[in-house]
């Protein structure tokens, strides 16, 4: 009799496990379907609405809602990421080539949307340096995005592959693009290039070959300008950034955004072209000042880690090999408890999210500054409108060199705050304040909707957040 009871119990247990597995597979297919539909819709919207659709950059929102028990969060996160990777694999688009040995100089090209830039084809090298296997399995590698200078683009691209092979940063993977067009489109931060960088990060992370917490951007001359801008605009993806022989006015690359990442900047002390040495100096002063004012984040980590140097007796050439070994020592923290973000437009387009923040409605068309600090289970966010006042302007080219900024409390916006166990204790009540006003207090339960939305927003395996709190201010 007891034997019969045990057999029945075993059969019931196996049936339940089979049903649970089948339900999990069905749910994964639903999530995959949502992702694939969203990605396809984005493509079609870009084709139909063009530049306006890309600039609008409106977040997607799923209606998939499944409460999740705390001990199942990791399993659901893994399922969501698997569904995302499968959806990306099934998306009809030009794919990254496999990262074979960089010495082989394998290359391909992406055709960028003509609505963002006419005749924009971006050739690129993509390859791996150093050991690619450990214990018989391929290991995830750091990814370096290298941006070349503004000489003839074929020559600059050819120099880029030579430099990439030479730099002492293996094991690593390199993406070395060629600028699609010269003339007025010879800028690495313009819309078509933003499209390319987001596609690169999305595909590279979904491939499973790249370490999500070890992405780096650097460049020389025009690539120095570009990497300084991209460092600030996409700071939540980078472990570190390294412009060389550049020098952007800080309005184009707010320093605050580079909290939590490594930042190297090397320029010749005698590189006076377009005031590169002077603007590099302004960048150093800004970083040093912020480091003194804000040495530690809310979780007691160094907030600003930088090496900015004007190299004596050097003009536009600097030793390029110094940068990537310095960058590679940094590993991204995807969950900083202090976030500083000046939400600004780059070529007319804003980011829709940054670290664990997502903008649902902007308080104005102007710039907005967000400061988030998390202490235990209290999340405090200050949101301000930012006004720039130019205090120094070059007389020859009209370059705005220095600025003062005025901050006033922002109202009329809507913000989504994503949270996980690394940021707060989800088993205890959470308090959220915006500009000193409590907008949420209570338990926040994990839900599939937050995971799917955050994955679609960031396409980042580390930022599949189980909790989302929406708040107006």
Short mmCIF file of C-alpha atoms in Angstrom, two decimals:
data_model
loop_
_atom_site.label_atom_id
_atom_site.label_comp_id
_atom_site.label_asym_id
_atom_site.label_seq_id
_atom_site.Cartn_x
_atom_site.Cartn_y
_atom_site.Cartn_z
CA UNK A 1 0.00 0.00 0.00
CA UNK A 2 2.78 2.39 0.97
CA UNK A 3 4.60 1.51 -2.24
CA UNK A 4 1.48 2.36 -4.25
CA UNK A 5 1.12 5.71 -2.44
CA UNK A 6 4.76 6.55 -3.22
CA UNK A 7 4.25 5.69 -6.91
CA UNK A 8 1.16 7.88 -7.09
CA UNK A 9 2.98 10.75 -5.33
CA UNK A 10 5.88 10.41 -7.75
CA UNK A 11 3.56 10.49 -10.76
CA UNK A 12 1.77 13.55 -9.39
CA UNK A 13 5.12 15.26 -8.76
CA UNK A 14 6.35 14.50 -12.29
CA UNK A 15 3.07 15.70 -13.79
CA UNK A 16 3.28 18.97 -11.82
CA UNK A 17 6.90 19.49 -12.86
CA UNK A 18 6.01 18.81 -16.50
CA UNK A 19 3.08 21.24 -16.34
CA UNK A 20 5.26 23.89 -14.70
CA UNK A 21 7.91 23.45 -17.40
CA UNK A 22 5.30 23.72 -20.13
CA UNK A 23 3.82 26.85 -18.55
CA UNK A 24 7.31 28.37 -18.28
CA UNK A 25 7.98 27.63 -21.96
CA UNK A 26 4.67 29.18 -22.98
CA UNK A 27 5.43 32.29 -20.94
CA UNK A 28 8.90 32.55 -22.46
CA UNK A 29 7.38 32.36 -25.93
CA UNK A 30 4.95 35.16 -25.00
CA UNK A 31 7.81 37.34 -23.78
CA UNK A 32 9.86 36.54 -26.87
CA UNK A 33 6.87 37.42 -29.04
CA UNK A 34 6.49 40.78 -27.32
CA UNK A 35 10.19 41.56 -27.77
CA UNK A 36 10.21 40.56 -31.43
CA UNK A 37 7.07 42.57 -32.12
CA UNK A 38 8.53 45.61 -30.34
CA UNK A 39 11.82 45.42 -32.24
CA UNK A 40 10.01 44.95 -35.55
CA UNK A 41 7.65 47.83 -34.78
CA UNK A 42 10.63 50.07 -34.02
CA UNK A 43 12.09 49.20 -37.43
CA UNK A 44 8.83 49.90 -39.25
CA UNK A 45 8.23 53.12 -37.32
CA UNK A 46 11.69 54.32 -38.31
CA UNK A 47 10.94 53.48 -41.94
CA UNK A 48 7.54 55.19 -41.90
CA UNK A 49 8.04 58.16 -39.56
CA UNK A 50 11.76 58.57 -40.16
CA UNK A 51 13.94 60.89 -38.17
CA UNK A 52 11.09 62.09 -35.94
CA UNK A 53 10.45 58.55 -34.66
CA UNK A 54 14.10 58.04 -33.73
CA UNK A 55 14.35 61.42 -32.04
CA UNK A 56 11.10 60.81 -30.15
CA UNK A 57 12.66 57.67 -28.60
CA UNK A 58 9.48 56.68 -26.79
CA UNK A 59 9.74 53.71 -24.36
CA UNK A 60 7.81 50.52 -25.09
CA UNK A 61 5.42 49.16 -22.46
CA UNK A 62 4.19 45.60 -22.12
CA UNK A 63 0.90 44.52 -20.57
CA UNK A 64 2.36 41.16 -19.49
CA UNK A 65 1.79 41.06 -15.74
CA UNK A 66 2.75 38.09 -13.60
CA UNK A 67 3.46 38.50 -9.87
CA UNK A 68 6.74 36.85 -8.91
CA UNK A 69 7.78 35.41 -5.57
CA UNK A 70 11.09 36.76 -4.33
CA UNK A 71 12.84 33.40 -4.52
CA UNK A 72 11.90 33.09 -8.22
CA UNK A 73 13.24 36.48 -9.35
CA UNK A 74 16.54 35.11 -10.69
CA UNK A 75 14.77 32.38 -12.68
CA UNK A 76 12.42 34.90 -14.29
CA UNK A 77 15.30 37.26 -15.07
CA UNK A 78 17.12 34.42 -16.83
CA UNK A 79 13.95 33.55 -18.76
CA UNK A 80 13.42 37.17 -19.85
CA UNK A 81 17.02 37.50 -21.03
CA UNK A 82 16.80 34.22 -22.95
CA UNK A 83 13.60 35.43 -24.62
CA UNK A 84 15.29 38.74 -25.48
CA UNK A 85 18.29 37.01 -27.05
CA UNK A 86 16.06 34.70 -29.07
CA UNK A 87 13.98 37.66 -30.28
CA UNK A 88 17.12 39.49 -31.38
CA UNK A 89 18.33 36.40 -33.17
CA UNK A 90 15.02 36.19 -35.03
CA UNK A 91 14.94 39.88 -35.96
CA UNK A 92 15.53 40.51 -39.66
CA UNK A 93 18.49 42.93 -39.63
CA UNK A 94 22.18 43.08 -40.49
CA UNK A 95 24.01 41.12 -37.81
CA UNK A 96 27.44 41.53 -36.28
CA UNK A 97 29.98 39.19 -37.80
CA UNK A 98 31.62 36.61 -35.53
CA UNK A 99 34.59 38.05 -33.60
CA UNK A 100 37.42 35.99 -35.06
CA UNK A 101 41.08 36.85 -34.44
CA UNK A 102 41.52 40.59 -34.98
CA UNK A 103 44.77 39.86 -36.84
CA UNK A 104 42.65 38.40 -39.65
CA UNK A 105 41.08 41.85 -40.12
CA UNK A 106 37.61 40.43 -40.75
CA UNK A 107 35.21 43.21 -41.64
CA UNK A 108 31.66 43.87 -42.73
CA UNK A 109 29.34 46.88 -42.96
CA UNK A 110 26.01 48.17 -41.68
CA UNK A 111 23.63 50.26 -43.75
CA UNK A 112 22.34 52.97 -41.45
CA UNK A 113 18.84 54.49 -41.89
CA UNK A 114 18.78 56.97 -44.74
CA UNK A 115 16.27 59.09 -42.82
CA UNK A 116 19.04 59.77 -40.28
CA UNK A 117 21.87 60.24 -42.76
CA UNK A 118 21.91 59.87 -46.57
CA UNK A 119 24.11 57.17 -48.12
CA UNK A 120 25.31 56.08 -44.68
CA UNK A 121 27.14 52.76 -44.88
CA UNK A 122 29.38 52.04 -41.88
CA UNK A 123 32.17 49.53 -42.57
CA UNK A 124 33.65 47.99 -39.44
CA UNK A 125 36.28 45.59 -38.21
CA UNK A 126 35.16 43.24 -35.45
CA UNK A 127 37.56 40.83 -33.86
CA UNK A 128 39.01 39.26 -30.77
CA UNK A 129 42.49 39.68 -29.29
CA UNK A 130 44.23 37.26 -26.94
CA UNK A 131 43.01 34.02 -25.38
CA UNK A 132 39.40 33.23 -26.26
CA UNK A 133 38.92 30.05 -24.27
CA UNK A 134 39.30 29.06 -20.65
CA UNK A 135 38.71 25.52 -19.37
CA UNK A 136 37.43 24.60 -22.81
CA UNK A 137 34.67 27.24 -22.88
CA UNK A 138 34.63 30.59 -24.62
CA UNK A 139 34.80 33.40 -22.05
CA UNK A 140 33.07 36.74 -22.29
CA UNK A 141 35.52 39.47 -23.25
CA UNK A 142 35.73 43.24 -22.74
CA UNK A 143 34.53 45.25 -25.75
CA UNK A 144 36.43 48.33 -26.96
CA UNK A 145 34.78 50.79 -29.35
CA UNK A 146 37.51 52.77 -31.13
CA UNK A 147 36.68 56.02 -32.98
CA UNK A 148 39.16 57.35 -35.53
CA UNK A 149 40.22 60.90 -36.38
CA UNK A 150 39.01 63.21 -39.14
CA UNK A 151 41.52 62.56 -41.91
CA UNK A 152 40.56 60.74 -45.14
CA UNK A 153 38.22 58.07 -43.81
CA UNK A 154 39.81 55.09 -45.58
CA UNK A 155 43.26 56.01 -44.25
CA UNK A 156 41.96 56.64 -40.75
CA UNK A 157 40.11 53.31 -40.73
CA UNK A 158 43.23 51.45 -41.90
CA UNK A 159 45.21 53.12 -39.11
CA UNK A 160 42.52 52.09 -36.63
CA UNK A 161 42.92 48.37 -37.26
CA UNK A 162 46.70 48.67 -36.93
CA UNK A 163 46.41 50.55 -33.65
CA UNK A 164 43.77 48.18 -32.32
CA UNK A 165 46.05 45.20 -32.91
CA UNK A 166 48.93 46.99 -31.19
CA UNK A 167 47.28 48.22 -27.97
CA UNK A 168 48.10 46.16 -24.88
CA UNK A 169 44.63 45.24 -23.62
CA UNK A 170 44.13 41.57 -24.57
CA UNK A 171 42.03 39.56 -24.08
CA UNK A 172 39.47 41.88 -25.66
CA UNK A 173 37.08 42.35 -28.54
CA UNK A 174 37.35 45.41 -30.80
CA UNK A 175 34.70 47.19 -32.88
CA UNK A 176 36.50 49.59 -35.23
CA UNK A 177 34.08 51.52 -37.44
CA UNK A 178 34.72 53.78 -40.39
CA UNK A 179 32.79 57.05 -40.47
CA UNK A 180 30.05 56.62 -43.11
CA UNK A 181 30.39 60.09 -44.66
CA UNK A 182 32.86 62.96 -44.58
CA UNK A 183 32.05 66.68 -44.62
CA UNK A 184 29.16 67.79 -42.44
CA UNK A 185 28.48 64.20 -41.31
CA UNK A 186 32.00 63.60 -39.98
CA UNK A 187 30.80 63.46 -36.36
CA UNK A 188 30.60 60.34 -34.21
CA UNK A 189 27.67 61.63 -32.13
CA UNK A 190 25.15 62.34 -34.88
CA UNK A 191 21.85 60.47 -35.13
CA UNK A 192 22.86 57.73 -37.56
CA UNK A 193 25.85 56.95 -35.39
CA UNK A 194 23.68 56.87 -32.25
CA UNK A 195 21.61 54.26 -34.06
CA UNK A 196 24.81 52.29 -34.75
CA UNK A 197 26.09 52.42 -31.15
CA UNK A 198 22.77 51.25 -29.72
CA UNK A 199 22.63 48.47 -32.28
CA UNK A 200 26.22 47.50 -31.44
CA UNK A 201 25.57 47.32 -27.70
CA UNK A 202 22.29 45.47 -28.18
CA UNK A 203 23.71 42.85 -30.54
CA UNK A 204 27.01 42.44 -28.70
CA UNK A 205 25.33 41.83 -25.34
CA UNK A 206 22.70 39.50 -26.84
CA UNK A 207 25.48 37.46 -28.50
CA UNK A 208 26.78 36.28 -25.13
CA UNK A 209 30.37 36.94 -26.25
CA UNK A 210 30.82 40.31 -24.53
CA UNK A 211 31.06 41.12 -20.81
CA UNK A 212 28.21 43.57 -20.14
CA UNK A 213 30.17 45.26 -17.35
CA UNK A 214 33.33 45.82 -19.40
CA UNK A 215 32.38 48.07 -22.30
CA UNK A 216 34.81 50.88 -23.20
CA UNK A 217 34.79 53.76 -25.67
CA UNK A 218 37.84 55.76 -26.74
CA UNK A 219 39.12 57.69 -29.71
CA UNK A 220 41.66 60.11 -31.15
CA UNK A 221 41.15 63.70 -32.40
CA UNK A 222 37.65 63.70 -33.95
CA UNK A 223 37.29 60.37 -32.19
CA UNK A 224 38.39 62.14 -29.01
CA UNK A 225 35.53 64.61 -29.37
CA UNK A 226 33.16 61.77 -30.17
CA UNK A 227 34.22 59.54 -27.30
CA UNK A 228 33.95 62.43 -24.83
CA UNK A 229 30.37 63.05 -25.93
CA UNK A 230 29.48 59.36 -25.95
CA UNK A 231 31.08 58.94 -22.53
CA UNK A 232 28.55 61.36 -21.06
CA UNK A 233 25.53 60.40 -23.16
CA UNK A 234 25.83 56.61 -22.67
CA UNK A 235 27.68 56.58 -19.34
CA UNK A 236 25.40 53.92 -17.84
CA UNK A 237 26.81 51.36 -20.31
CA UNK A 238 30.53 52.12 -20.04
CA UNK A 239 33.00 50.83 -17.50
CA UNK A 240 35.34 53.61 -18.65
CA UNK A 241 35.97 56.06 -21.48
CA UNK A 242 39.16 57.52 -22.93
CA UNK A 243 39.16 60.49 -25.31
CA UNK A 244 42.56 61.58 -26.66
CA UNK A 245 43.63 64.80 -28.38
CA UNK A 246 40.14 66.27 -28.18
CA UNK A 247 38.39 68.84 -26.04
CA UNK A 248 34.64 69.42 -26.02
CA UNK A 249 32.91 72.39 -24.40
CA UNK A 250 31.32 70.84 -21.31
CA UNK A 251 27.82 71.75 -22.47
CA UNK A 252 28.28 68.94 -25.02
CA UNK A 253 29.41 66.37 -22.46
CA UNK A 254 28.24 67.12 -18.90
CA UNK A 255 30.80 65.80 -16.44
CA UNK A 256 28.22 64.77 -13.82
CA UNK A 257 27.02 61.92 -16.05
CA UNK A 258 30.48 60.33 -15.80
CA UNK A 259 30.07 59.63 -12.10
CA UNK A 260 30.56 55.90 -11.45
CA UNK A 261 32.80 55.26 -14.50
CA UNK A 262 36.51 55.61 -15.19
CA UNK A 263 37.49 58.57 -17.36
CA UNK A 264 40.88 59.12 -19.00
CA UNK A 265 41.65 62.21 -21.10
CA UNK A 266 45.08 62.84 -22.64
CA UNK A 267 45.78 65.95 -24.71
CA UNK A 268 49.01 67.67 -25.73
CA UNK A 269 49.74 70.72 -23.59
CA UNK A 270 50.61 72.61 -26.79
CA UNK A 271 47.60 71.36 -28.79
CA UNK A 272 46.00 74.76 -29.37
CA UNK A 273 43.86 73.80 -32.39
CA UNK A 274 40.23 74.67 -31.62
CA UNK A 275 41.38 75.33 -28.04
CA UNK A 276 41.80 71.62 -27.34
CA UNK A 277 44.32 72.17 -24.55
CA UNK A 278 42.19 74.87 -22.92
CA UNK A 279 38.98 72.83 -23.10
CA UNK A 280 40.77 69.76 -21.75
CA UNK A 281 41.91 71.91 -18.84
CA UNK A 282 38.32 73.04 -18.21
CA UNK A 283 37.30 69.37 -18.17
CA UNK A 284 40.02 68.56 -15.63
CA UNK A 285 38.94 71.42 -13.37
CA UNK A 286 35.32 70.25 -13.56
CA UNK A 287 36.18 66.64 -12.70
CA UNK A 288 38.53 67.65 -9.88
CA UNK A 289 35.93 70.02 -8.42
CA UNK A 290 33.22 67.37 -8.45
CA UNK A 291 35.58 64.84 -6.91
CA UNK A 292 36.30 67.23 -4.05
CA UNK A 293 32.64 68.09 -3.57
CA UNK A 294 31.34 64.52 -3.92
CA UNK A 295 34.14 62.07 -3.06
CA UNK A 296 31.84 59.12 -2.27
CA UNK A 297 28.52 57.81 -3.49
CA UNK A 298 25.65 56.85 -1.18
CA UNK A 299 27.12 53.33 -0.96
CA UNK A 300 30.55 54.72 -0.04
CA UNK A 301 32.18 54.14 -3.42
CA UNK A 302 34.45 56.66 -5.18
CA UNK A 303 32.14 58.69 -7.39
CA UNK A 304 34.62 60.29 -9.81
CA UNK A 305 37.65 58.31 -10.94
CA UNK A 306 39.63 60.07 -13.61
CA UNK A 307 43.03 60.70 -15.15
CA UNK A 308 43.09 63.95 -17.12
CA UNK A 309 46.47 65.20 -18.26
CA UNK A 310 47.91 67.88 -20.52
CA UNK A 311 51.08 66.16 -21.70
CA UNK A 312 54.07 68.55 -21.68
CA UNK A 313 55.71 69.59 -24.96
CA UNK A 314 53.17 67.66 -27.05
CA UNK A 315 50.86 69.02 -29.70
CA UNK A 316 48.16 67.03 -31.52
CA UNK A 317 49.97 63.70 -31.24
CA UNK A 318 49.96 61.94 -27.86
CA UNK A 319 51.08 58.39 -26.91
CA UNK A 320 47.96 56.44 -27.86
CA UNK A 321 48.96 53.19 -26.15
CA UNK A 322 48.51 54.62 -22.65
CA UNK A 323 44.73 54.66 -22.72
CA UNK A 324 43.24 51.18 -23.06
CA UNK A 325 45.37 49.49 -20.34
CA UNK A 326 44.19 52.22 -17.94
CA UNK A 327 40.56 51.83 -19.01
CA UNK A 328 40.59 48.06 -18.67
CA UNK A 329 41.13 48.15 -14.91
CA UNK A 330 37.55 49.45 -14.50
CA UNK A 331 34.46 47.26 -14.21
CA UNK A 332 31.03 48.85 -14.44
CA UNK A 333 28.76 48.98 -11.42
CA UNK A 334 25.31 48.67 -13.03
CA UNK A 335 23.57 49.50 -9.74
CA UNK A 336 25.08 52.69 -8.29
CA UNK A 337 23.18 54.11 -5.33
CA UNK A 338 24.10 57.62 -6.41
CA UNK A 339 23.13 58.60 -9.94
CA UNK A 340 23.84 62.02 -11.44
CA UNK A 341 22.24 62.56 -14.83
CA UNK A 342 21.92 65.67 -16.92
CA UNK A 343 19.35 64.62 -19.49
CA UNK A 344 20.42 66.58 -22.55
CA UNK A 345 19.83 66.26 -26.27
CA UNK A 346 22.57 65.07 -28.58
CA UNK A 347 21.86 66.05 -32.19
CA UNK A 348 18.27 66.72 -31.14
CA UNK A 349 17.68 63.39 -29.36
CA UNK A 350 17.40 62.56 -25.65
CA UNK A 351 18.02 59.24 -23.95
CA UNK A 352 14.83 57.71 -22.57
CA UNK A 353 16.58 56.12 -19.59
CA UNK A 354 19.80 56.15 -17.58
CA UNK A 355 20.95 53.50 -15.06
CA UNK A 356 17.68 52.63 -13.23
CA UNK A 357 15.74 55.75 -14.21
CA UNK A 358 13.31 55.97 -17.13
CA UNK A 359 11.67 59.19 -18.30
CA UNK A 360 8.00 58.73 -19.11
CA UNK A 361 7.23 62.46 -19.44
CA UNK A 362 9.80 65.27 -19.45
CA UNK A 363 9.00 68.31 -17.31
CA UNK A 364 10.03 70.60 -20.17
CA UNK A 365 11.86 70.66 -23.49
CA UNK A 366 14.92 72.08 -21.74
CA UNK A 367 17.63 70.08 -20.02
CA UNK A 368 16.77 68.23 -16.83
CA UNK A 369 19.11 67.20 -14.04
CA UNK A 370 18.36 64.14 -11.91
CA UNK A 371 20.16 63.27 -8.70
CA UNK A 372 19.25 59.99 -7.03
CA UNK A 373 20.57 58.76 -3.69
CA UNK A 374 19.53 55.49 -2.06
CA UNK A 375 20.07 54.98 1.67
CA UNK A 376 18.75 51.68 2.98
CA UNK A 377 15.21 51.59 1.59
CA UNK A 378 14.81 55.31 1.08
CA UNK A 379 15.14 56.53 -2.51
CA UNK A 380 15.54 60.31 -2.74
CA UNK A 381 15.46 61.99 -6.16
CA UNK A 382 15.84 65.67 -6.95
CA UNK A 383 14.78 66.83 -10.41
CA UNK A 384 15.80 70.27 -11.69
CA UNK A 385 15.48 72.31 -14.84
CA UNK A 386 18.90 73.36 -16.13
CA UNK A 387 19.65 76.69 -17.80
CA UNK A 388 23.07 77.37 -19.35
CA UNK A 389 24.51 80.87 -19.44
CA UNK A 390 27.60 81.31 -21.64
CA UNK A 391 30.42 83.15 -19.86
CA UNK A 392 33.22 82.75 -22.43
CA UNK A 393 32.92 82.65 -26.21
CA UNK A 394 35.63 82.31 -28.84
CA UNK A 395 35.65 85.30 -31.19
CA UNK A 396 37.00 83.49 -34.24
CA UNK A 397 34.60 80.53 -34.58
CA UNK A 398 31.98 81.41 -32.00
CA UNK A 399 32.77 78.37 -29.84
CA UNK A 400 31.01 78.63 -26.48
CA UNK A 401 33.83 77.76 -24.08
CA UNK A 402 32.59 78.22 -20.51
CA UNK A 403 29.22 78.34 -18.83
CA UNK A 404 27.34 78.91 -15.64
CA UNK A 405 24.33 76.72 -14.90
CA UNK A 406 21.17 77.73 -13.09
CA UNK A 407 18.97 75.09 -11.48
CA UNK A 408 15.30 75.39 -10.56
CA UNK A 409 12.98 72.65 -9.23
CA UNK A 410 11.22 70.82 -12.06
CA UNK A 411 7.51 70.05 -12.08
CA UNK A 412 5.13 68.36 -14.49
CA UNK A 413 7.23 65.27 -15.25
CA UNK A 414 6.70 61.54 -14.84
CA UNK A 415 9.49 59.19 -13.88
CA UNK A 416 9.82 55.41 -13.61
CA UNK A 417 12.26 54.15 -11.01
CA UNK A 418 13.45 50.56 -11.43
CA UNK A 419 14.69 48.70 -8.36
CA UNK A 420 16.20 45.34 -7.44
CA UNK A 421 17.74 43.60 -4.44
CA UNK A 422 21.11 45.23 -5.14
CA UNK A 423 19.59 48.70 -4.65
CA UNK A 424 17.03 48.08 -1.89
CA UNK A 425 15.63 45.32 0.29
CA UNK A 426 12.50 44.26 -1.59
CA UNK A 427 11.25 42.40 1.49
CA UNK A 428 10.75 45.67 3.36
CA UNK A 429 8.76 48.87 2.65
CA UNK A 430 10.31 51.38 0.23
CA UNK A 431 10.02 55.15 0.46
CA UNK A 432 10.41 57.25 -2.69
CA UNK A 433 10.63 61.04 -2.55
CA UNK A 434 10.96 63.45 -5.48
CA UNK A 435 12.01 67.03 -4.72
CA UNK A 436 11.35 66.42 -1.03
CA UNK A 437 7.79 65.14 -1.51
CA UNK A 438 6.91 61.55 -0.69
CA UNK A 439 5.38 59.97 -3.80
CA UNK A 440 5.46 56.30 -2.76
CA UNK A 441 5.66 54.38 0.49
CA UNK A 442 5.04 50.68 0.90
CA UNK A 443 5.93 47.24 -0.39
CA UNK A 444 6.89 46.91 -4.04
CA UNK A 445 6.24 43.44 -5.39
CA UNK A 446 8.34 41.90 -8.19
CA UNK A 447 6.45 41.57 -11.46
CA UNK A 448 7.20 40.27 -14.93
CA UNK A 449 6.06 43.58 -16.44
CA UNK A 450 8.95 45.47 -14.82
CA UNK A 451 11.45 42.87 -16.02
CA UNK A 452 10.23 42.93 -19.62
CA UNK A 453 9.99 46.73 -19.79
CA UNK A 454 13.45 47.28 -18.31
CA UNK A 455 14.99 44.68 -20.64
CA UNK A 456 13.42 46.42 -23.64
CA UNK A 457 14.64 49.81 -22.38
CA UNK A 458 18.25 48.94 -21.60
CA UNK A 459 18.85 45.61 -23.52
CA UNK A 460 21.26 44.85 -20.71
CA UNK A 461 21.44 41.46 -18.91
CA UNK A 462 22.36 43.25 -15.68
CA UNK A 463 19.37 45.59 -15.78
CA UNK A 464 16.36 43.29 -15.86
CA UNK A 465 14.71 44.94 -12.89
CA UNK A 466 11.94 43.10 -10.99
CA UNK A 467 10.30 46.24 -9.57
CA UNK A 468 9.16 49.52 -11.13
CA UNK A 469 7.61 52.51 -9.39
CA UNK A 470 5.98 55.21 -11.55
CA UNK A 471 5.67 58.69 -10.04
CA UNK A 472 4.60 62.13 -11.20
CA UNK A 473 6.06 65.31 -9.77
#
